[in-house]
Amino acid sequence: MKKSSFTALVLGTVSGLLFALGMCMALLPEWNMFTQGVVMGACGLVLGFVTLLIWRKMENKGPLKMNVKNLGALTVGVLGVLLLGVGMCCCMVWGKMVLGVLSGIAGIVLLLMLIPLVKGLK
């Protein structure tokens, strides 16, 4: 494993844990830690972006270019994650199992569409 990949793996894992724990703190009323959760989640997001910048620097890659393909992939990714999250909320919080499963499957399909969208088909 290359040093850049290992660094990205460790920093990405830490940033994901910070973000997930922050969202749990903010969204679970039993914990009564909304403000601290928002701060921790924001720290996780910032560390995620810093991880991307560090990895690109270690791989000697240039900055990301904002073109239609990158913006389209970003949009599909965000919509897929939101649909998957709404499906989980429908199942676990609102008690609407069928709607939750269907929207979750739609979110997974959107996320799977990212592979050919970003890498292309050969």
GROMACS .gro file of C-alpha atoms in nm:
model
  122
    1MET     CA    1   0.000   0.000   0.000
    2LYS     CA    2   0.133   0.340  -0.092
    3LYS     CA    3   0.193   0.598   0.177
    4SER     CA    4  -0.060   0.835   0.021
    5SER     CA    5  -0.331   0.568   0.019
    6PHE     CA    6  -0.264   0.476   0.383
    7THR     CA    7  -0.272   0.842   0.486
    8ALA     CA    8  -0.599   0.896   0.300
    9LEU     CA    9  -0.743   0.580   0.458
   10VAL     CA   10  -0.660   0.689   0.813
   11LEU     CA   11  -0.765   1.053   0.771
   12GLY     CA   12  -1.082   0.955   0.583
   13THR     CA   13  -1.180   0.710   0.855
   14VAL     CA   14  -1.124   0.967   1.130
   15SER     CA   15  -1.319   1.233   0.941
   16GLY     CA   16  -1.607   0.992   0.876
   17LEU     CA   17  -1.622   0.894   1.242
   18LEU     CA   18  -1.618   1.257   1.355
   19PHE     CA   19  -1.895   1.344   1.111
   20ALA     CA   20  -2.110   1.041   1.203
   21LEU     CA   21  -2.070   1.093   1.577
   22GLY     CA   22  -2.146   1.463   1.536
   23MET     CA   23  -2.465   1.388   1.346
   24CYS     CA   24  -2.572   1.137   1.612
   25MET     CA   25  -2.505   1.395   1.883
   26ALA     CA   26  -2.703   1.659   1.695
   27LEU     CA   27  -2.998   1.448   1.586
   28LEU     CA   28  -3.067   1.230   1.890
   29PRO     CA   29  -3.266   1.438   2.137
   30GLU     CA   30  -3.190   1.193   2.420
   31TRP     CA   31  -2.825   1.294   2.408
   32ASN     CA   32  -2.909   1.667   2.446
   33MET     CA   33  -2.590   1.770   2.264
   34PHE     CA   34  -2.711   1.953   1.953
   35THR     CA   35  -2.452   2.234   1.949
   36GLN     CA   36  -2.159   2.006   2.025
   37GLY     CA   37  -2.280   1.766   1.756
   38VAL     CA   38  -2.295   2.037   1.492
   39VAL     CA   39  -1.942   2.147   1.580
   40MET     CA   40  -1.810   1.789   1.570
   41GLY     CA   41  -1.987   1.717   1.241
   42ALA     CA   42  -1.843   2.035   1.088
   43CYS     CA   43  -1.495   1.931   1.206
   44GLY     CA   44  -1.547   1.594   1.035
   45LEU     CA   45  -1.647   1.765   0.709
   46VAL     CA   46  -1.347   1.999   0.720
   47LEU     CA   47  -1.112   1.708   0.790
   48GLY     CA   48  -1.265   1.523   0.494
   49PHE     CA   49  -1.187   1.812   0.260
   50VAL     CA   50  -0.838   1.845   0.406
   51THR     CA   51  -0.789   1.471   0.350
   52LEU     CA   52  -0.878   1.515  -0.017
   53LEU     CA   53  -0.631   1.801  -0.054
   54ILE     CA   54  -0.351   1.609   0.124
   55TRP     CA   55  -0.409   1.299  -0.087
   56ARG     CA   56  -0.406   1.496  -0.412
   57LYS     CA   57  -0.084   1.671  -0.304
   58MET     CA   58   0.084   1.337  -0.216
   59GLU     CA   59  -0.022   1.190  -0.553
   60ASN     CA   60   0.114   1.499  -0.738
   61LYS     CA   61  -0.226   1.571  -0.889
   62GLY     CA   62  -0.349   1.916  -0.979
   63PRO     CA   63  -0.650   2.087  -0.830
   64LEU     CA   64  -0.996   1.962  -0.918
   65LYS     CA   65  -1.152   2.128  -1.220
   66MET     CA   66  -1.516   2.228  -1.204
   67ASN     CA   67  -1.672   2.113  -1.527
   68VAL     CA   68  -2.012   1.972  -1.619
   69LYS     CA   69  -1.903   1.609  -1.566
   70ASN     CA   70  -1.774   1.673  -1.212
   71LEU     CA   71  -2.078   1.879  -1.115
   72GLY     CA   72  -2.309   1.610  -1.256
   73ALA     CA   73  -2.131   1.339  -1.059
   74LEU     CA   74  -2.150   1.551  -0.744
   75THR     CA   75  -2.522   1.611  -0.798
   76VAL     CA   76  -2.594   1.241  -0.856
   77GLY     CA   77  -2.393   1.148  -0.545
   78VAL     CA   78  -2.570   1.399  -0.323
   79LEU     CA   79  -2.914   1.295  -0.451
   80GLY     CA   80  -2.830   0.928  -0.403
   81VAL     CA   81  -2.716   0.978  -0.045
   82LEU     CA   82  -3.020   1.192   0.036
   83LEU     CA   83  -3.261   0.934  -0.110
   84LEU     CA   84  -3.089   0.656   0.083
   85GLY     CA   85  -3.111   0.862   0.403
   86VAL     CA   86  -3.477   0.944   0.348
   87GLY     CA   87  -3.545   0.574   0.294
   88MET     CA   88  -3.376   0.491   0.622
   89CYS     CA   89  -3.576   0.760   0.802
   90CYS     CA   90  -3.900   0.632   0.650
   91CYS     CA   91  -3.827   0.280   0.775
   92MET     CA   92  -3.684   0.356   1.120
   93VAL     CA   93  -3.845   0.683   1.229
   94TRP     CA   94  -4.171   0.732   1.045
   95GLY     CA   95  -4.280   0.367   1.020
   96LYS     CA   96  -4.341   0.370   0.643
   97MET     CA   97  -4.158   0.053   0.546
   98VAL     CA   98  -4.262   0.019   0.180
   99LEU     CA   99  -4.189   0.382   0.095
  100GLY     CA  100  -3.860   0.360   0.283
  101VAL     CA  101  -3.743   0.047   0.105
  102LEU     CA  102  -3.836   0.188  -0.236
  103SER     CA  103  -3.662   0.521  -0.181
  104GLY     CA  104  -3.360   0.342  -0.031
  105ILE     CA  105  -3.331   0.121  -0.338
  106ALA     CA  106  -3.360   0.429  -0.561
  107GLY     CA  107  -3.078   0.592  -0.364
  108ILE     CA  108  -2.859   0.284  -0.398
  109VAL     CA  109  -2.923   0.275  -0.773
  110LEU     CA  110  -2.822   0.641  -0.802
  111LEU     CA  111  -2.504   0.573  -0.606
  112LEU     CA  112  -2.425   0.274  -0.828
  113MET     CA  113  -2.470   0.500  -1.132
  114LEU     CA  114  -2.168   0.698  -1.011
  115ILE     CA  115  -1.931   0.418  -1.112
  116PRO     CA  116  -1.994   0.433  -1.488
  117LEU     CA  117  -2.050   0.808  -1.470
  118VAL     CA  118  -1.708   0.877  -1.319
  119LYS     CA  119  -1.497   0.588  -1.454
  120GLY     CA  120  -1.684   0.525  -1.776
  121LEU     CA  121  -1.766   0.195  -1.944
  122LYS     CA  122  -1.500   0.010  -2.141
   0.00000   0.00000   0.00000
